[in-house]
PDB file of C-alpha atoms in Angstrom:
ATOM      1  CA  UNK A  12       0.127   0.178  -0.030  1.00 74.00           C
ATOM      2  CA  UNK A  13       2.892   2.190   0.617  1.00 79.00           C
ATOM      3  CA  UNK A  14       3.882   2.041  -2.639  1.00 81.00           C
ATOM      4  CA  UNK A  15       0.448   3.841  -3.794  1.00 84.00           C
ATOM      5  CA  UNK A  16       0.854   6.836  -1.747  1.00 91.00           C
ATOM      6  CA  UNK A  17       2.163  10.571  -2.507  1.00 91.00           C
ATOM      7  CA  UNK A  18       3.706  13.801  -0.787  1.00 91.00           C
ATOM      8  CA  UNK A  19       0.818  15.884  -0.241  1.00 91.00           C
ATOM      9  CA  UNK A  20       2.883  19.973   0.454  1.00 85.00           C
ATOM     10  CA  UNK A  21      -0.401  21.825  -0.094  1.00 84.00           C
ATOM     11  CA  UNK A  22      -2.822  20.352   2.136  1.00 88.00           C
ATOM     12  CA  UNK A  23      -5.331  19.755  -0.367  1.00 85.00           C
ATOM     13  CA  UNK A  24      -6.053  16.174   0.581  1.00 91.00           C
ATOM     14  CA  UNK A  25      -6.747  17.742   4.347  1.00 92.00           C
ATOM     15  CA  UNK A  26      -3.099  16.694   5.668  1.00 94.00           C
ATOM     16  CA  UNK A  27      -0.576  18.719   4.648  1.00 90.00           C
ATOM     17  CA  UNK A  28       3.649  17.966   4.333  1.00 91.00           C
ATOM     18  CA  UNK A  29       2.577  14.077   4.892  1.00 94.00           C
ATOM     19  CA  UNK A  30       2.240  11.104   2.340  1.00 95.00           C
ATOM     20  CA  UNK A  31      -0.917   9.846   1.764  1.00 96.00           C
ATOM     21  CA  UNK A  32      -3.312   7.195  -0.587  1.00 95.00           C
ATOM     22  CA  UNK A  33      -5.916   8.984  -1.853  1.00 92.00           C
ATOM     23  CA  UNK A  34      -9.123   8.185  -2.366  1.00 92.00           C
ATOM     24  CA  UNK A  35      -9.995   6.591  -5.574  1.00 90.00           C
ATOM     25  CA  UNK A  36      -9.428   3.563  -8.152  1.00 91.00           C
ATOM     26  CA  UNK A  37      -6.262   2.755  -8.902  1.00 92.00           C
ATOM     27  CA  UNK A  38      -5.648   0.727 -12.754  1.00 93.00           C
ATOM     28  CA  UNK A  39      -2.936  -1.186 -12.690  1.00 94.00           C
ATOM     29  CA  UNK A  40      -1.350  -2.235 -16.110  1.00 94.00           C
ATOM     30  CA  UNK A  41       1.336  -4.705 -17.990  1.00 93.00           C
ATOM     31  CA  UNK A  42       2.750  -4.747 -20.922  1.00 90.00           C
ATOM     32  CA  UNK A  43       5.983  -3.417 -23.288  1.00 86.00           C
ATOM     33  CA  UNK A  44       5.328  -0.271 -23.637  1.00 85.00           C
ATOM     34  CA  UNK A  45       2.506   2.241 -22.739  1.00 83.00           C
ATOM     35  CA  UNK A  46       0.131   1.603 -26.274  1.00 86.00           C
ATOM     36  CA  UNK A  47       0.035  -2.104 -25.574  1.00 89.00           C
ATOM     37  CA  UNK A  48      -0.152  -2.372 -22.192  1.00 93.00           C
ATOM     38  CA  UNK A  49      -3.278  -4.117 -20.965  1.00 95.00           C
ATOM     39  CA  UNK A  50      -4.850  -3.374 -17.806  1.00 95.00           C
ATOM     40  CA  UNK A  51      -4.591  -6.469 -15.216  1.00 96.00           C
ATOM     41  CA  UNK A  52      -5.879  -5.226 -12.155  1.00 95.00           C
ATOM     42  CA  UNK A  53      -8.305  -2.555 -10.525  1.00 95.00           C
ATOM     43  CA  UNK A  54      -7.814  -1.138  -6.725  1.00 93.00           C
ATOM     44  CA  UNK A  55     -10.130   1.194  -4.784  1.00 94.00           C
ATOM     45  CA  UNK A  56      -9.612   2.906  -2.112  1.00 93.00           C
ATOM     46  CA  UNK A  57     -12.636   4.526  -0.258  1.00 94.00           C
ATOM     47  CA  UNK A  58     -11.292   6.914   2.134  1.00 94.00           C
ATOM     48  CA  UNK A  59      -7.585   9.253   2.043  1.00 94.00           C
ATOM     49  CA  UNK A  60      -5.795   7.318   4.735  1.00 94.00           C
ATOM     50  CA  UNK A  61      -2.568   9.055   5.928  1.00 95.00           C
ATOM     51  CA  UNK A  62       0.391   7.022   6.174  1.00 94.00           C
ATOM     52  CA  UNK A  63       3.167   9.391   7.926  1.00 94.00           C
ATOM     53  CA  UNK A  64       3.232  13.285   9.081  1.00 94.00           C
ATOM     54  CA  UNK A  65       5.987  15.147   8.132  1.00 92.00           C
ATOM     55  CA  UNK A  66       7.002  19.118   7.981  1.00 87.00           C
ATOM     56  CA  UNK A  67       7.817  21.181   5.550  1.00 85.00           C
ATOM     57  CA  UNK A  68      11.787  21.879   4.935  1.00 83.00           C
ATOM     58  CA  UNK A  69      12.737  22.749   1.553  1.00 82.00           C
ATOM     59  CA  UNK A  70       9.867  24.416   0.126  1.00 84.00           C
ATOM     60  CA  UNK A  71      10.605  26.772  -2.871  1.00 86.00           C
ATOM     61  CA  UNK A  72      11.296  30.562  -2.016  1.00 84.00           C
ATOM     62  CA  UNK A  73       8.821  31.838  -5.123  1.00 85.00           C
ATOM     63  CA  UNK A  74       5.836  30.822  -6.458  1.00 83.00           C
ATOM     64  CA  UNK A  75       5.952  29.446 -10.116  1.00 88.00           C
ATOM     65  CA  UNK A  76       3.524  27.316 -11.573  1.00 89.00           C
ATOM     66  CA  UNK A  77       2.555  23.690 -11.595  1.00 86.00           C
ATOM     67  CA  UNK A  78       0.301  21.457 -12.870  1.00 87.00           C
ATOM     68  CA  UNK A  79      -2.233  19.779 -11.083  1.00 82.00           C
ATOM     69  CA  UNK A  80      -4.695  17.424 -12.025  1.00 82.00           C
ATOM     70  CA  UNK A  81      -8.520  18.070 -11.471  1.00 84.00           C
ATOM     71  CA  UNK A  82     -11.642  15.874 -12.268  1.00 81.00           C
ATOM     72  CA  UNK A  83     -14.304  17.316 -15.365  1.00 84.00           C
ATOM     73  CA  UNK A  84     -17.010  15.903 -16.918  1.00 85.00           C
ATOM     74  CA  UNK A  85     -15.004  13.778 -19.018  1.00 83.00           C
ATOM     75  CA  UNK A  86     -12.183  12.993 -16.457  1.00 82.00           C
ATOM     76  CA  UNK A  87      -9.130  14.511 -15.660  1.00 84.00           C
ATOM     77  CA  UNK A  88      -7.467  17.765 -16.895  1.00 89.00           C
ATOM     78  CA  UNK A  89      -4.232  19.467 -16.647  1.00 90.00           C
ATOM     79  CA  UNK A  90      -4.842  22.423 -14.551  1.00 90.00           C
ATOM     80  CA  UNK A  91      -1.687  24.962 -13.416  1.00 90.00           C
ATOM     81  CA  UNK A  92      -2.293  26.469 -10.217  1.00 84.00           C
ATOM     82  CA  UNK A  93       0.758  28.251  -8.141  1.00 85.00           C
ATOM     83  CA  UNK A  94       2.956  26.104  -5.872  1.00 83.00           C
ATOM     84  CA  UNK A  95       2.705  26.913  -2.026  1.00 81.00           C
ATOM     85  CA  UNK A  96       6.001  28.884  -1.150  1.00 84.00           C
ATOM     86  CA  UNK A  97       8.221  27.872   1.990  1.00 84.00           C
ATOM     87  CA  UNK A  98       6.525  29.140   5.627  1.00 82.00           C
ATOM     88  CA  UNK A  99       9.240  28.191   7.575  1.00 81.00           C
ATOM     89  CA  UNK A 100      12.425  30.049   7.772  1.00 84.00           C
ATOM     90  CA  UNK A 101      15.567  27.029   7.089  1.00 84.00           C
ATOM     91  CA  UNK A 102      17.438  28.906   9.215  1.00 87.00           C
ATOM     92  CA  UNK A 103      15.582  29.589  12.074  1.00 88.00           C
ATOM     93  CA  UNK A 104      14.720  25.944  11.945  1.00 86.00           C
ATOM     94  CA  UNK A 105      18.137  24.581  11.846  1.00 87.00           C
ATOM     95  CA  UNK A 106      19.276  26.611  14.584  1.00 90.00           C
ATOM     96  CA  UNK A 107      15.804  25.537  16.967  1.00 89.00           C
ATOM     97  CA  UNK A 108      16.629  21.539  16.706  1.00 88.00           C
ATOM     98  CA  UNK A 109      21.042  22.251  16.691  1.00 88.00           C
ATOM     99  CA  UNK A 110      22.198  19.212  19.472  1.00 84.00           C
ATOM    100  CA  UNK A 111      23.033  20.160  22.562  1.00 84.00           C
ATOM    101  CA  UNK A 112      27.277  21.604  22.545  1.00 82.00           C
ATOM    102  CA  UNK A 113      29.617  19.112  23.888  1.00 80.00           C
ATOM    103  CA  UNK A 114      32.178  20.371  26.092  1.00 83.00           C
ATOM    104  CA  UNK A 115      35.165  20.222  24.438  1.00 79.00           C
ATOM    105  CA  UNK A 116      37.922  17.320  25.914  1.00 81.00           C
ATOM    106  CA  UNK A 117      41.561  16.895  25.550  1.00 79.00           C
ATOM    107  CA  UNK A 118      42.894  14.671  22.914  1.00 77.00           C
ATOM    108  CA  UNK A 119      43.653  11.171  24.876  1.00 82.00           C
ATOM    109  CA  UNK A 120      44.868   9.231  21.862  1.00 88.00           C
ATOM    110  CA  UNK A 121      41.620   7.256  21.388  1.00 93.00           C
ATOM    111  CA  UNK A 122      40.617   6.418  17.377  1.00 95.00           C
ATOM    112  CA  UNK A 123      36.832   6.154  15.781  1.00 95.00           C
ATOM    113  CA  UNK A 124      37.903   2.394  16.012  1.00 95.00           C
ATOM    114  CA  UNK A 125      37.065   2.716  19.811  1.00 96.00           C
ATOM    115  CA  UNK A 126      33.935   3.532  19.129  1.00 95.00           C
ATOM    116  CA  UNK A 127      32.779   0.682  17.364  1.00 94.00           C
ATOM    117  CA  UNK A 128      34.856  -1.637  20.229  1.00 95.00           C
ATOM    118  CA  UNK A 129      32.852   0.018  22.941  1.00 95.00           C
ATOM    119  CA  UNK A 130      35.873   1.988  24.510  1.00 94.00           C
ATOM    120  CA  UNK A 131      33.693   5.390  24.364  1.00 93.00           C
ATOM    121  CA  UNK A 132      30.953   7.176  23.145  1.00 93.00           C
ATOM    122  CA  UNK A 133      30.413   8.874  19.772  1.00 93.00           C
ATOM    123  CA  UNK A 134      29.867  11.906  21.527  1.00 90.00           C
ATOM    124  CA  UNK A 135      32.879  11.443  23.384  1.00 91.00           C
ATOM    125  CA  UNK A 136      34.630  11.053  20.255  1.00 93.00           C
ATOM    126  CA  UNK A 137      33.397  14.084  18.368  1.00 92.00           C
ATOM    127  CA  UNK A 138      34.209  16.182  21.825  1.00 91.00           C
ATOM    128  CA  UNK A 139      37.824  15.571  21.399  1.00 92.00           C
ATOM    129  CA  UNK A 140      37.736  17.102  17.335  1.00 93.00           C
ATOM    130  CA  UNK A 141      38.832  20.594  17.002  1.00 91.00           C
ATOM    131  CA  UNK A 142      36.592  23.369  15.331  1.00 91.00           C
ATOM    132  CA  UNK A 143      38.750  22.982  12.539  1.00 94.00           C
ATOM    133  CA  UNK A 144      38.637  19.274  12.198  1.00 95.00           C
ATOM    134  CA  UNK A 145      34.805  19.703  12.705  1.00 93.00           C
ATOM    135  CA  UNK A 146      34.642  22.018  10.222  1.00 95.00           C
ATOM    136  CA  UNK A 147      36.537  20.004   7.563  1.00 95.00           C
ATOM    137  CA  UNK A 148      34.131  17.026   8.259  1.00 94.00           C
ATOM    138  CA  UNK A 149      31.285  18.931   6.806  1.00 92.00           C
ATOM    139  CA  UNK A 150      33.211  20.083   3.805  1.00 92.00           C
ATOM    140  CA  UNK A 151      35.194  17.354   2.035  1.00 91.00           C
ATOM    141  CA  UNK A 152      38.325  17.470   0.134  1.00 92.00           C
ATOM    142  CA  UNK A 153      37.267  20.774  -1.679  1.00 87.00           C
ATOM    143  CA  UNK A 154      37.378  19.314  -5.573  1.00 87.00           C
ATOM    144  CA  UNK A 155      36.189  16.605  -8.062  1.00 86.00           C
ATOM    145  CA  UNK A 156      39.272  14.151  -8.612  1.00 88.00           C
ATOM    146  CA  UNK A 157      40.645  14.182  -4.887  1.00 90.00           C
ATOM    147  CA  UNK A 158      44.730  13.059  -4.931  1.00 92.00           C
ATOM    148  CA  UNK A 159      43.319  11.246  -1.342  1.00 92.00           C
ATOM    149  CA  UNK A 160      40.876   8.758  -3.219  1.00 88.00           C
ATOM    150  CA  UNK A 161      40.861   6.818  -6.553  1.00 85.00           C
ATOM    151  CA  UNK A 162      41.936   8.633  -9.739  1.00 87.00           C
ATOM    152  CA  UNK A 163      38.623  10.255 -11.409  1.00 85.00           C
ATOM    153  CA  UNK A 164      36.256  10.487  -8.337  1.00 86.00           C
ATOM    154  CA  UNK A 165      33.732  12.556  -7.772  1.00 86.00           C
ATOM    155  CA  UNK A 166      34.761  13.767  -4.653  1.00 89.00           C
ATOM    156  CA  UNK A 167      36.425  12.962  -0.913  1.00 93.00           C
ATOM    157  CA  UNK A 168      35.023  12.793   2.697  1.00 94.00           C
ATOM    158  CA  UNK A 169      35.652  12.482   6.308  1.00 95.00           C
ATOM    159  CA  UNK A 170      39.488  12.266   6.849  1.00 95.00           C
ATOM    160  CA  UNK A 171      40.147  14.948   4.539  1.00 95.00           C
ATOM    161  CA  UNK A 172      42.984  16.334   6.659  1.00 96.00           C
ATOM    162  CA  UNK A 173      45.477  14.853   8.310  1.00 95.00           C
ATOM    163  CA  UNK A 174      44.980  15.202  11.926  1.00 95.00           C
ATOM    164  CA  UNK A 175      40.983  13.858  11.410  1.00 96.00           C
ATOM    165  CA  UNK A 176      43.349  10.286   9.511  1.00 96.00           C
ATOM    166  CA  UNK A 177      45.698  10.136  12.661  1.00 95.00           C
ATOM    167  CA  UNK A 178      42.203   9.417  14.669  1.00 95.00           C
ATOM    168  CA  UNK A 179      41.382   6.737  12.425  1.00 96.00           C
ATOM    169  CA  UNK A 180      38.952   8.259  10.277  1.00 96.00           C
ATOM    170  CA  UNK A 181      39.267   7.241   6.324  1.00 95.00           C
ATOM    171  CA  UNK A 182      39.332   9.794   3.756  1.00 94.00           C
ATOM    172  CA  UNK A 183      35.926   8.348   2.012  1.00 93.00           C
ATOM    173  CA  UNK A 184      35.924   8.411  -2.051  1.00 89.00           C
ATOM    174  CA  UNK A 185      32.688   9.444  -3.896  1.00 85.00           C
ATOM    175  CA  UNK A 186      31.816   9.309  -7.061  1.00 81.00           C
ATOM    176  CA  UNK A 187      28.335   9.564  -9.050  1.00 73.00           C
ATOM    177  CA  UNK A 188      27.203   8.673 -12.272  1.00 65.00           C
ATOM    178  CA  UNK A 189      23.413   7.445 -13.556  1.00 61.00           C
ATOM    179  CA  UNK A 190      24.634   4.389 -14.751  1.00 59.00           C
ATOM    180  CA  UNK A 191      27.134   3.471 -12.087  1.00 63.00           C
ATOM    181  CA  UNK A 192      29.857   4.047 -10.273  1.00 71.00           C
ATOM    182  CA  UNK A 193      32.417   5.618 -12.684  1.00 72.00           C
ATOM    183  CA  UNK A 194      36.703   6.299 -12.328  1.00 78.00           C
ATOM    184  CA  UNK A 195      39.405   6.272 -14.314  1.00 77.00           C
ATOM    185  CA  UNK A 196      40.114   2.938 -14.330  1.00 72.00           C
ATOM    186  CA  UNK A 197      36.933   0.599 -13.721  1.00 73.00           C
ATOM    187  CA  UNK A 198      33.092   1.439 -13.782  1.00 71.00           C
ATOM    188  CA  UNK A 199      30.533  -0.555 -13.111  1.00 69.00           C
ATOM    189  CA  UNK A 200      27.284  -0.449 -15.073  1.00 68.00           C
ATOM    190  CA  UNK A 201      23.867  -0.866 -13.356  1.00 70.00           C
ATOM    191  CA  UNK A 202      20.402   0.548 -14.638  1.00 73.00           C
ATOM    192  CA  UNK A 203      19.412   4.038 -13.938  1.00 72.00           C
ATOM    193  CA  UNK A 204      17.676   5.193 -10.376  1.00 74.00           C
ATOM    194  CA  UNK A 205      14.123   6.068 -11.863  1.00 79.00           C
ATOM    195  CA  UNK A 206      14.372   2.856 -13.878  1.00 79.00           C
ATOM    196  CA  UNK A 207      14.893   0.936 -10.598  1.00 80.00           C
ATOM    197  CA  UNK A 208      12.050   2.814  -8.509  1.00 81.00           C
ATOM    198  CA  UNK A 209       9.876   2.159 -11.578  1.00 83.00           C
ATOM    199  CA  UNK A 210      10.321  -1.551 -10.813  1.00 83.00           C
ATOM    200  CA  UNK A 211       8.820  -0.878  -6.768  1.00 82.00           C
ATOM    201  CA  UNK A 212      10.404  -4.098  -5.971  1.00 84.00           C
ATOM    202  CA  UNK A 213      12.680  -2.939  -2.754  1.00 83.00           C
ATOM    203  CA  UNK A 214      14.386  -6.138  -3.286  1.00 85.00           C
ATOM    204  CA  UNK A 215      15.563  -5.814  -7.035  1.00 81.00           C
ATOM    205  CA  UNK A 216      17.250  -2.405  -5.660  1.00 80.00           C
ATOM    206  CA  UNK A 217      18.936  -3.723  -2.502  1.00 79.00           C
ATOM    207  CA  UNK A 218      20.217  -7.055  -4.495  1.00 76.00           C
ATOM    208  CA  UNK A 219      21.574  -4.885  -7.478  1.00 66.00           C
ATOM    209  CA  UNK A 220      23.462  -2.532  -5.596  1.00 65.00           C
ATOM    210  CA  UNK A 221      25.541  -5.093  -3.460  1.00 63.00           C
TER     211      UNK A 221
END
């Protein structure tokens, strides 16, 4: 049922900023293409259902036209409407939800692996980091094809400065690509994300990404 859900950003369904299953008929088609697909199943949802309630986060700052489906005499018609502008200030929301500051501790030689081994907590480890180290963790290595990672990388995050690597935080190579992971010497081709999503098969997606 969750696969039928859509996100209501405006509150049109009565559930603003929520994932809902709208009342109505849902028809399922199977075929090689949109022209030859045949209807194989129909499901009628009696009442709009709320699946999960959320809050506005990254709504646009300016109004612009979006197209929505409105029921007419002969079916649904595409109608333009103005999208809803952001009602909350993102900066204020971030500041209001910041975690409590940790008291800075002196470096006692602990490494990130000590968190995994249970010697210290993650909070205690973070308290050992300097402001420069915390800043470096948030930004990565500034550029693509970082010398800290495999040639052809899209960037490196984590241990991008020496002191972080000395604390056991590795430099993690990242890459992007709609058809798979690409580096200078190798690549792995998999179906693009939208094609995988269209299967609505979470097990298949998980298996393909292993």
